[in-house]
PDB file of C-alpha atoms in Angstrom:
ATOM      1  CA  MET A 685     214.713-245.258  53.665  1.00 57.00           C
ATOM      2  CA  PRO A 686     210.904-244.561  53.745  1.00 62.00           C
ATOM      3  CA  ARG A 687     209.665-241.120  54.776  1.00 65.00           C
ATOM      4  CA  VAL A 688     206.945-240.818  57.369  1.00 59.00           C
ATOM      5  CA  ASN A 689     204.892-237.593  57.654  1.00 58.00           C
ATOM      6  CA  LEU A 690     204.382-237.010  61.306  1.00 58.00           C
ATOM      7  CA  LEU A 691     202.712-233.528  60.937  1.00 61.00           C
ATOM      8  CA  PRO A 692     199.011-233.127  61.964  1.00 70.00           C
ATOM      9  CA  TRP A 693     197.695-232.897  58.376  1.00 69.00           C
ATOM     10  CA  ARG A 694     194.118-233.338  59.407  1.00 76.00           C
ATOM     11  CA  ILE A 695     194.269-230.275  61.642  1.00 80.00           C
ATOM     12  CA  GLU A 696     195.982-228.310  58.869  1.00 79.00           C
ATOM     13  CA  ARG A 697     193.334-229.261  56.331  1.00 81.00           C
ATOM     14  CA  ARG A 698     190.606-228.288  58.732  1.00 83.00           C
ATOM     15  CA  LYS A 699     192.244-224.913  59.273  1.00 84.00           C
ATOM     16  CA  GLN A 700     192.438-224.359  55.515  1.00 85.00           C
ATOM     17  CA  ARG A 701     188.791-225.184  55.181  1.00 87.00           C
ATOM     18  CA  GLU A 702     187.967-222.809  57.992  1.00 87.00           C
ATOM     19  CA  ARG A 703     190.035-220.053  56.363  1.00 86.00           C
ATOM     20  CA  GLY A 704     188.288-220.667  53.025  1.00 88.00           C
ATOM     21  CA  PHE A 705     184.892-220.534  54.722  1.00 90.00           C
ATOM     22  CA  TYR A 706     185.712-217.270  56.465  1.00 90.00           C
ATOM     23  CA  MET A 707     187.029-215.833  53.238  1.00 92.00           C
ATOM     24  CA  GLN A 708     183.815-216.757  51.448  1.00 92.00           C
ATOM     25  CA  LEU A 709     181.788-215.358  54.322  1.00 92.00           C
ATOM     26  CA  ILE A 710     183.684-212.092  54.228  1.00 93.00           C
ATOM     27  CA  ALA A 711     183.359-211.925  50.455  1.00 93.00           C
ATOM     28  CA  ALA A 712     179.600-212.538  50.686  1.00 94.00           C
ATOM     29  CA  ALA A 713     179.280-209.888  53.380  1.00 94.00           C
ATOM     30  CA  MET A 714     181.210-207.420  51.257  1.00 94.00           C
ATOM     31  CA  VAL A 715     179.059-208.214  48.236  1.00 94.00           C
ATOM     32  CA  ALA A 716     175.925-207.811  50.347  1.00 94.00           C
ATOM     33  CA  LEU A 717     177.250-204.549  51.740  1.00 94.00           C
ATOM     34  CA  VAL A 718     177.985-203.276  48.228  1.00 95.00           C
ATOM     35  CA  VAL A 719     174.511-204.345  47.116  1.00 95.00           C
ATOM     36  CA  VAL A 720     172.881-202.632  50.085  1.00 94.00           C
ATOM     37  CA  ILE A 721     174.899-199.456  49.577  1.00 94.00           C
ATOM     38  CA  GLY A 722     174.142-199.468  45.853  1.00 93.00           C
ATOM     39  CA  TRP A 723     170.453-200.071  46.469  1.00 93.00           C
ATOM     40  CA  SER A 724     170.408-197.284  49.066  1.00 93.00           C
ATOM     41  CA  MET A 725     172.095-194.890  46.667  1.00 94.00           C
ATOM     42  CA  TRP A 726     169.702-195.861  43.881  1.00 94.00           C
ATOM     43  CA  MET A 727     166.682-195.396  46.135  1.00 94.00           C
ATOM     44  CA  GLY A 728     168.093-192.048  47.275  1.00 93.00           C
ATOM     45  CA  LEU A 729     168.443-190.960  43.681  1.00 94.00           C
ATOM     46  CA  ARG A 730     164.893-192.116  42.951  1.00 94.00           C
ATOM     47  CA  ILE A 731     163.594-190.247  45.968  1.00 95.00           C
ATOM     48  CA  ASP A 732     165.467-187.095  44.979  1.00 94.00           C
ATOM     49  CA  TYR A 733     164.110-187.391  41.435  1.00 94.00           C
ATOM     50  CA  GLN A 734     160.581-187.871  42.720  1.00 95.00           C
ATOM     51  CA  ASN A 735     160.950-184.921  45.067  1.00 95.00           C
ATOM     52  CA  GLU A 736     162.119-182.789  42.180  1.00 95.00           C
ATOM     53  CA  ARG A 737     159.132-183.930  40.143  1.00 95.00           C
ATOM     54  CA  ASN A 738     156.824-183.177  43.053  1.00 96.00           C
ATOM     55  CA  ALA A 739     158.328-179.707  43.441  1.00 95.00           C
ATOM     56  CA  TYR A 740     157.951-179.113  39.710  1.00 95.00           C
ATOM     57  CA  MET A 741     154.348-180.296  39.830  1.00 96.00           C
ATOM     58  CA  GLN A 742     153.626-178.055  42.815  1.00 95.00           C
ATOM     59  CA  THR A 743     155.110-175.099  40.940  1.00 95.00           C
ATOM     60  CA  GLN A 744     153.004-175.889  37.891  1.00 95.00           C
ATOM     61  CA  ILE A 745     149.898-176.316  40.051  1.00 96.00           C
ATOM     62  CA  HIS A 746     150.554-172.963  41.703  1.00 95.00           C
ATOM     63  CA  GLN A 747     150.960-171.312  38.306  1.00 95.00           C
ATOM     64  CA  LEU A 748     147.750-172.959  37.074  1.00 96.00           C
ATOM     65  CA  ASP A 749     145.905-171.811  40.194  1.00 96.00           C
ATOM     66  CA  THR A 750     147.106-168.274  39.511  1.00 94.00           C
ATOM     67  CA  LYS A 751     145.935-168.503  35.905  1.00 95.00           C
ATOM     68  CA  ILE A 752     142.590-169.961  36.998  1.00 96.00           C
ATOM     69  CA  ALA A 753     142.142-167.068  39.422  1.00 95.00           C
ATOM     70  CA  GLN A 754     142.967-164.623  36.612  1.00 95.00           C
ATOM     71  CA  ILE A 755     140.489-166.378  34.328  1.00 96.00           C
ATOM     72  CA  LYS A 756     137.810-166.165  37.017  1.00 95.00           C
ATOM     73  CA  ASN A 757     138.519-162.457  37.463  1.00 95.00           C
ATOM     74  CA  LEU A 758     138.353-161.950  33.701  1.00 95.00           C
ATOM     75  CA  ASP A 759     135.075-163.854  33.624  1.00 95.00           C
ATOM     76  CA  LYS A 760     133.685-161.593  36.354  1.00 94.00           C
ATOM     77  CA  VAL A 761     134.832-158.535  34.402  1.00 95.00           C
ATOM     78  CA  ARG A 762     133.244-160.008  31.279  1.00 94.00           C
ATOM     79  CA  GLN A 763     129.967-160.588  33.107  1.00 94.00           C
ATOM     80  CA  ARG A 764     130.001-157.015  34.417  1.00 94.00           C
ATOM     81  CA  LEU A 765     130.735-155.657  30.939  1.00 94.00           C
ATOM     82  CA  LEU A 766     127.931-157.769  29.456  1.00 94.00           C
ATOM     83  CA  ALA A 767     125.555-156.498  32.128  1.00 93.00           C
ATOM     84  CA  ARG A 768     126.564-152.910  31.376  1.00 92.00           C
ATOM     85  CA  LYS A 769     126.182-153.594  27.655  1.00 92.00           C
ATOM     86  CA  LYS A 770     122.650-154.917  28.219  1.00 89.00           C
ATOM     87  CA  ILE A 771     121.792-151.883  30.339  1.00 87.00           C
ATOM     88  CA  ILE A 772     123.145-149.527  27.672  1.00 87.00           C
ATOM     89  CA  GLU A 773     121.243-151.374  24.939  1.00 84.00           C
ATOM     90  CA  LYS A 774     118.080-151.220  27.032  1.00 78.00           C
ATOM     91  CA  LEU A 775     118.561-147.496  27.633  1.00 76.00           C
ATOM     92  CA  GLN A 776     119.213-146.896  23.930  1.00 76.00           C
ATOM     93  CA  SER A 777     116.075-148.834  23.001  1.00 70.00           C
ATOM     94  CA  SER A 778     114.028-147.052  25.679  1.00 71.00           C
ATOM     95  CA  ARG A 779     115.294-143.657  24.503  1.00 74.00           C
ATOM     96  CA  ALA A 780     114.300-144.400  20.927  1.00 71.00           C
ATOM     97  CA  GLN A 781     110.949-145.707  22.114  1.00 75.00           C
ATOM     98  CA  MET A 782     110.198-142.587  24.163  1.00 78.00           C
ATOM     99  CA  VAL A 783     111.135-140.293  21.259  1.00 80.00           C
ATOM    100  CA  HIS A 784     108.735-142.105  18.939  1.00 80.00           C
ATOM    101  CA  LEU A 785     106.118-142.328  21.697  1.00 83.00           C
ATOM    102  CA  PHE A 786     105.959-138.587  22.264  1.00 83.00           C
ATOM    103  CA  ASP A 787     105.965-138.047  18.514  1.00 84.00           C
ATOM    104  CA  GLU A 788     102.983-140.386  18.198  1.00 84.00           C
ATOM    105  CA  LEU A 789     101.169-138.677  21.068  1.00 85.00           C
ATOM    106  CA  VAL A 790     101.578-135.318  19.351  1.00 85.00           C
ATOM    107  CA  LYS A 791     100.330-136.701  16.060  1.00 85.00           C
ATOM    108  CA  ARG A 792      97.356-138.660  17.404  1.00 85.00           C
ATOM    109  CA  THR A 793      95.985-136.269  20.029  1.00 87.00           C
ATOM    110  CA  PRO A 794      92.948-134.470  18.529  1.00 88.00           C
ATOM    111  CA  PRO A 795      92.105-130.839  19.339  1.00 87.00           C
ATOM    112  CA  SER A 796      89.190-131.983  21.497  1.00 87.00           C
ATOM    113  CA  ILE A 797      91.546-133.774  23.933  1.00 89.00           C
ATOM    114  CA  ARG A 798      93.908-132.246  26.483  1.00 88.00           C
ATOM    115  CA  LEU A 799      96.199-134.466  28.542  1.00 89.00           C
ATOM    116  CA  THR A 800      96.858-133.591  32.180  1.00 89.00           C
ATOM    117  CA  THR A 801      98.870-136.553  33.493  1.00 90.00           C
ATOM    118  CA  MET A 802     101.091-139.257  32.013  1.00 87.00           C
ATOM    119  CA  GLN A 803     102.606-142.043  34.112  1.00 87.00           C
ATOM    120  CA  GLN A 804     104.698-144.925  32.775  1.00 84.00           C
ATOM    121  CA  GLN A 805     104.989-148.251  34.588  1.00 84.00           C
ATOM    122  CA  GLY A 806     107.102-150.767  32.694  1.00 78.00           C
ATOM    123  CA  GLN A 807     105.592-151.334  29.276  1.00 82.00           C
ATOM    124  CA  SER A 808     102.328-149.562  29.991  1.00 87.00           C
ATOM    125  CA  MET A 809     101.403-145.894  30.259  1.00 88.00           C
ATOM    126  CA  THR A 810      98.445-144.318  32.021  1.00 91.00           C
ATOM    127  CA  LEU A 811      97.028-141.192  30.379  1.00 91.00           C
ATOM    128  CA  GLN A 812      94.639-138.831  32.131  1.00 91.00           C
ATOM    129  CA  GLY A 813      93.030-135.751  30.702  1.00 90.00           C
ATOM    130  CA  VAL A 814      89.899-133.878  29.767  1.00 89.00           C
ATOM    131  CA  ALA A 815      87.800-134.051  26.614  1.00 89.00           C
ATOM    132  CA  GLN A 816      84.895-132.282  24.989  1.00 86.00           C
ATOM    133  CA  SER A 817      82.782-135.461  24.738  1.00 86.00           C
ATOM    134  CA  ASP A 818      82.755-139.221  25.002  1.00 85.00           C
ATOM    135  CA  ALA A 819      83.046-139.420  21.228  1.00 88.00           C
ATOM    136  CA  ALA A 820      86.313-137.497  21.394  1.00 88.00           C
ATOM    137  CA  VAL A 821      87.656-140.026  23.912  1.00 89.00           C
ATOM    138  CA  ALA A 822      86.629-142.915  21.649  1.00 89.00           C
ATOM    139  CA  THR A 823      88.317-141.248  18.663  1.00 89.00           C
ATOM    140  CA  TYR A 824      91.447-140.714  20.715  1.00 89.00           C
ATOM    141  CA  MET A 825      91.491-144.368  21.744  1.00 89.00           C
ATOM    142  CA  ARG A 826      91.185-145.478  18.102  1.00 89.00           C
ATOM    143  CA  ASN A 827      94.024-143.152  17.122  1.00 88.00           C
ATOM    144  CA  LEU A 828      96.278-144.576  19.803  1.00 88.00           C
ATOM    145  CA  ALA A 829      95.395-148.178  18.925  1.00 86.00           C
ATOM    146  CA  THR A 830      96.484-147.656  15.305  1.00 86.00           C
ATOM    147  CA  SER A 831      99.938-146.429  16.337  1.00 86.00           C
ATOM    148  CA  PRO A 832     102.791-148.912  15.692  1.00 84.00           C
ATOM    149  CA  TRP A 833     104.445-147.800  18.946  1.00 82.00           C
ATOM    150  CA  MET A 834     101.389-148.517  21.092  1.00 83.00           C
ATOM    151  CA  GLY A 835      99.284-151.554  21.718  1.00 80.00           C
ATOM    152  CA  PRO A 836      95.781-152.139  23.061  1.00 87.00           C
ATOM    153  CA  VAL A 837      94.086-149.233  24.808  1.00 88.00           C
ATOM    154  CA  ASP A 838      92.065-149.879  27.961  1.00 88.00           C
ATOM    155  CA  LEU A 839      89.615-147.210  29.153  1.00 88.00           C
ATOM    156  CA  LYS A 840      89.673-146.893  32.936  1.00 88.00           C
ATOM    157  CA  LYS A 841      87.086-144.184  33.468  1.00 86.00           C
ATOM    158  CA  THR A 842      85.222-141.330  31.833  1.00 84.00           C
ATOM    159  CA  GLU A 843      82.881-138.981  33.648  1.00 84.00           C
ATOM    160  CA  ASN A 844      81.189-135.642  33.215  1.00 84.00           C
ATOM    161  CA  VAL A 845      82.460-133.126  35.730  1.00 79.00           C
ATOM    162  CA  SER A 846      80.797-129.789  36.288  1.00 67.00           C
ATOM    163  CA  GLY A 847      82.827-126.611  36.369  1.00 62.00           C
ATOM    164  CA  GLU A 848      84.597-127.147  33.041  1.00 56.00           C
ATOM    165  CA  SER A 849      82.367-125.796  30.313  1.00 65.00           C
ATOM    166  CA  ARG A 850      84.620-126.312  27.291  1.00 76.00           C
ATOM    167  CA  MET A 851      85.922-129.778  28.209  1.00 77.00           C
ATOM    168  CA  PRO A 852      83.561-131.238  30.822  1.00 83.00           C
ATOM    169  CA  TYR A 853      84.628-134.905  30.525  1.00 86.00           C
ATOM    170  CA  GLN A 854      87.489-136.383  32.511  1.00 88.00           C
ATOM    171  CA  PHE A 855      89.007-139.677  31.357  1.00 91.00           C
ATOM    172  CA  ALA A 856      91.764-142.124  32.249  1.00 93.00           C
ATOM    173  CA  LEU A 857      93.081-144.873  30.008  1.00 91.00           C
ATOM    174  CA  THR A 858      95.987-147.332  29.902  1.00 91.00           C
ATOM    175  CA  VAL A 859      98.072-147.905  26.779  1.00 90.00           C
ATOM    176  CA  LYS A 860     100.422-150.833  26.196  1.00 88.00           C
ATOM    177  CA  LEU A 861     103.757-149.706  24.808  1.00 84.00           C
ATOM    178  CA  GLY A 862     105.570-151.577  22.076  1.00 76.00           C
ATOM    179  CA  MET A 863     108.087-151.303  19.261  1.00 73.00           C
ATOM    180  CA  PRO A 864     107.555-152.185  15.591  1.00 71.00           C
ATOM    181  CA  GLU A 865     109.438-155.305  14.526  1.00 67.00           C
ATOM    182  CA  SER A 866     110.441-153.694  11.237  1.00 61.00           C
ATOM    183  CA  HIS A 867     111.895-150.643  12.982  1.00 56.00           C
ATOM    184  CA  PRO A 868     115.481-150.654  14.410  1.00 55.00           C
ATOM    185  CA  ALA A 869     115.909-150.308  18.140  1.00 50.00           C
ATOM    186  CA  ALA A 870     117.879-147.095  17.914  1.00 39.00           C
ATOM    187  CA  ALA A 871     116.228-143.889  16.781  1.00 41.00           C
ATOM    188  CA  SER A 872     117.196-142.493  13.395  1.00 43.00           C
ATOM    189  CA  SER A 873     119.037-139.213  13.116  1.00 38.00           C
ATOM    190  CA  THR A 874     115.996-137.425  11.660  1.00 41.00           C
ATOM    191  CA  THR A 875     113.772-138.460  14.548  1.00 46.00           C
ATOM    192  CA  THR A 876     116.439-137.489  17.045  1.00 42.00           C
ATOM    193  CA  GLN A 877     116.743-134.026  15.478  1.00 42.00           C
ATOM    194  CA  ARG A 878     112.971-133.571  15.591  1.00 49.00           C
ATOM    195  CA  ALA A 879     112.908-134.634  19.230  1.00 41.00           C
ATOM    196  CA  THR A 880     115.754-132.239  19.990  1.00 39.00           C
ATOM    197  CA  MET A 881     113.872-129.363  18.367  1.00 42.00           C
ATOM    198  CA  ARG A 882     110.807-130.207  20.464  1.00 47.00           C
ATOM    199  CA  MET A 883     112.918-130.342  23.610  1.00 40.00           C
ATOM    200  CA  VAL A 884     114.430-126.924  22.750  1.00 37.00           C
ATOM    201  CA  ALA A 885     110.988-125.430  22.110  1.00 40.00           C
ATOM    202  CA  GLY A 886     109.560-127.137  25.188  1.00 42.00           C
ATOM    203  CA  PRO A 887     110.376-124.545  27.904  1.00 40.00           C
ATOM    204  CA  ALA A 888     108.426-121.754  26.160  1.00 39.00           C
ATOM    205  CA  GLN A 889     105.404-124.008  25.701  1.00 43.00           C
ATOM    206  CA  MET A 890     105.666-125.210  29.302  1.00 40.00           C
ATOM    207  CA  SER A 891     105.639-121.598  30.565  1.00 42.00           C
ATOM    208  CA  ARG A 892     102.527-120.815  28.501  1.00 45.00           C
ATOM    209  CA  SER A 893     100.768-123.953  29.708  1.00 44.00           C
ATOM    210  CA  ALA A 894     101.781-123.150  33.321  1.00 42.00           C
ATOM    211  CA  ALA A 895     100.156-119.711  33.011  1.00 42.00           C
ATOM    212  CA  HIS A 896      97.042-121.297  31.524  1.00 44.00           C
ATOM    213  CA  THR A 897      96.896-123.888  34.314  1.00 43.00           C
ATOM    214  CA  SER A 898      97.391-121.333  37.083  1.00 42.00           C
ATOM    215  CA  SER A 899      94.580-119.228  35.659  1.00 41.00           C
ATOM    216  CA  LYS A 900      92.222-122.199  36.138  1.00 42.00           C
ATOM    217  CA  LYS A 901      93.561-122.916  39.687  1.00 40.00           C
ATOM    218  CA  THR A 902      94.632-126.475  38.912  1.00 40.00           C
ATOM    219  CA  ALA A 903      97.529-128.383  40.507  1.00 40.00           C
ATOM    220  CA  PHE A 904     101.021-127.886  39.108  1.00 39.00           C
ATOM    221  CA  ASN A 905     101.995-130.990  37.097  1.00 44.00           C
ATOM    222  CA  PRO A 906     105.094-130.943  34.791  1.00 41.00           C
ATOM    223  CA  VAL A 907     103.949-134.052  32.933  1.00 43.00           C
ATOM    224  CA  ALA A 908     100.565-132.472  32.310  1.00 46.00           C
ATOM    225  CA  GLN A 909     102.295-129.350  30.963  1.00 47.00           C
ATOM    226  CA  VAL A 910     104.333-131.436  28.516  1.00 43.00           C
ATOM    227  CA  ALA A 911     101.161-133.242  27.420  1.00 48.00           C
ATOM    228  CA  GLU A 912      99.285-129.952  27.031  1.00 53.00           C
ATOM    229  CA  SER A 913     102.153-128.469  25.028  1.00 47.00           C
ATOM    230  CA  MET A 914     101.979-131.461  22.693  1.00 48.00           C
ATOM    231  CA  THR A 915      98.205-130.954  22.423  1.00 46.00           C
ATOM    232  CA  ARG A 916      98.708-127.276  21.594  1.00 49.00           C
ATOM    233  CA  GLY A 917     101.227-128.377  18.971  1.00 44.00           C
ATOM    234  CA  GLY A 918      98.418-130.460  17.450  1.00 44.00           C
ATOM    235  CA  HIS A 919      96.119-127.359  17.527  1.00 43.00           C
ATOM    236  CA  HIS A 920      98.703-125.260  15.702  1.00 40.00           C
ATOM    237  CA  ARG A 921      99.058-127.905  13.062  1.00 39.00           C
TER     238      ARG A 921
END
C-alpha cells in the first residue's frame, strides 16, 4: 500500500531555514560583540600605556626643568665668580702698578723738584708741584718719560710765582701710566717689602712735611705730603 506524506513539509522547511538564519544572525552578533569588546579592551590598554608614557615623560621633563634651573643658577654663580676673579686680578695688578709707580717717582724726582699734589684718573696721573727753574721741570719730564711704568708726559702749565724764593716756578703735568710687557702683573716679594718699609717710615716723614708745610702757611694736602716725603727721600739719597 503506498504511503502518502500529508504533513506541511514546505512550512517545516521554511521554519528550519528561518531557525538557521536566526542562528547565523545571533552567531554574527556574538562575534561582532566579541570583536567590539576585544577592540575596546585593546584600545583601553593602548590608552593606559600611552597615559603611562605621558606621565613618565612629564616626570622626566620636570626633572630636566629642575636640572636646567640648577644649571642656570650654577652659570650665574660662575659668572659672579668670574667677575670677582677679574676684579681681584685688576686690584692685584693695580696694587703692583702703584708700588712700582711710587718707587719710580722716588727715583726720578730730582732735588730741584717738590711735588704738592698727585691725582690719578684711570690710566693717567696729574702731578703738580714747584721747581727751581724751567730746566728742572724739563729734566723731570725726561726722567718720567724714560720710566717703564710711565708713558708720555704732557706739560699743562709752568709759571713763575712770586713769594717763593727757593722754588719760584709752579708746574702741572699729566703722565700716562703703563706696565712693562716683560714684567709680571703681580709685584715681586722684594718690591713689596720695600714698599712696606716705605709705608712704615711714611708717618714720620708725613709729620715732618706737615710741619714744614704749616710753617709756609700752605693748604693741608696728604697727597702732597706723601710726594714731598718721596722728594726728601731723593734728597737724602
